[in-house]
DNA sequence: ATCCGGATCGCCT
DNA sequence: GGCGATCCGGATG
């Protein structure tokens, strides 16, 4: 795909890239508002787009589950970059995970993109996720998101407002369709309610059965992330 | 120099 | 639900 064709593919169906000001807000707000947004990756000559249905907030050095809790290192240096930066890291030796950096420079907070619905480049995503039978399983987990969209370490530190990895405005998700739960796969701060996902989405990752979850509407208004 | 555990996934039972 | 794959950052000696 030529650069012009890639630009057209992105403009055809979706809104503008989210501006830096979108990311320069409390991380819980950014996380909640990323539901419904479009993650767009141009890799190996093809654009793949996905509608985000599940995210987690990681709240900087004082959040024991956040990579910033160990300070600034070579691995996590872009987590401490300006809002709107991509932080991509390898986990368990074999998977990539992608985050959007939030708040002010050096805060060390970010939103992990955990699941999405592939809405463009479906054939490419299926090839990358060879062996997967159902489309709903293409990107229902953070490692799968990166594999389906072709996101790797080369995207670490890129700005999400432009370039080969972008976050773009999509159809907003109303409070009534947002669910909240603790985060998945961590061993510290295991009860912090910082996972947000779209109610009823078939593309959400399958958490442990006993994981508690609540409608966002039941969260007291003062504590509710909303724009 | 060595050890440990991880923001996971897919296959097995 | 259990487990192996597979590798690196960070901590410890």
PDB file of N, CA and C in Angstrom, chain A residues 2 22 52 72 82-83 116 130 139 155 158 199:
ATOM      1  N   UNK A   2       0.576   2.173  -0.914  1.00  0.00           N
ATOM      2  CA  UNK A   2       1.360   3.403  -0.976  1.00  0.00           C
ATOM      3  C   UNK A   2       1.003   4.306   0.202  1.00  0.00           C
ATOM      4  N   UNK A  22      -5.926  15.302  24.552  1.00  0.00           N
ATOM      5  CA  UNK A  22      -6.744  14.153  24.963  1.00  0.00           C
ATOM      6  C   UNK A  22      -5.986  13.303  25.982  1.00  0.00           C
ATOM      7  N   UNK A  52     -11.432  -0.082  19.922  1.00  0.00           N
ATOM      8  CA  UNK A  52     -11.003  -0.500  21.255  1.00  0.00           C
ATOM      9  C   UNK A  52     -12.207  -0.832  22.132  1.00  0.00           C
ATOM     10  N   UNK A  72      12.852   5.009  36.215  1.00  0.00           N
ATOM     11  CA  UNK A  72      13.107   5.088  34.776  1.00  0.00           C
ATOM     12  C   UNK A  72      14.219   4.114  34.407  1.00  0.00           C
ATOM     13  N   UNK A  82       6.211  12.235  26.771  1.00  0.00           N
ATOM     14  CA  UNK A  82       5.061  13.139  26.760  1.00  0.00           C
ATOM     15  C   UNK A  82       3.756  12.396  26.492  1.00  0.00           C
ATOM     16  N   UNK A  83       2.606  12.973  26.904  1.00  0.00           N
ATOM     17  CA  UNK A  83       1.326  12.342  26.629  1.00  0.00           C
ATOM     18  C   UNK A  83       1.124  12.123  25.137  1.00  0.00           C
ATOM     19  N   UNK A 116      -9.604  -5.308  21.173  1.00  0.00           N
ATOM     20  CA  UNK A 116     -10.305  -4.502  20.176  1.00  0.00           C
ATOM     21  C   UNK A 116     -10.977  -5.402  19.152  1.00  0.00           C
ATOM     22  N   UNK A 130      -2.612 -16.520  12.401  1.00  0.00           N
ATOM     23  CA  UNK A 130      -2.861 -17.802  11.751  1.00  0.00           C
ATOM     24  C   UNK A 130      -3.268 -18.878  12.761  1.00  0.00           C
ATOM     25  N   UNK A 139      -8.191 -10.384  18.509  1.00  0.00           N
ATOM     26  CA  UNK A 139      -7.516  -9.342  19.310  1.00  0.00           C
ATOM     27  C   UNK A 139      -8.167  -9.185  20.675  1.00  0.00           C
ATOM     28  N   UNK A 155       7.606   0.300  17.203  1.00  0.00           N
ATOM     29  CA  UNK A 155       6.633   1.365  17.465  1.00  0.00           C
ATOM     30  C   UNK A 155       6.829   2.012  18.836  1.00  0.00           C
ATOM     31  N   UNK A 158       6.974   6.030  19.567  1.00  0.00           N
ATOM     32  CA  UNK A 158       6.386   6.855  18.502  1.00  0.00           C
ATOM     33  C   UNK A 158       5.247   7.705  19.065  1.00  0.00           C
ATOM     34  N   UNK A 199     -19.583  -3.179  27.709  1.00  0.00           N
ATOM     35  CA  UNK A 199     -20.548  -4.192  28.122  1.00  0.00           C
ATOM     36  C   UNK A 199     -21.040  -4.990  26.916  1.00  0.00           C
TER      37      UNK A 199
END
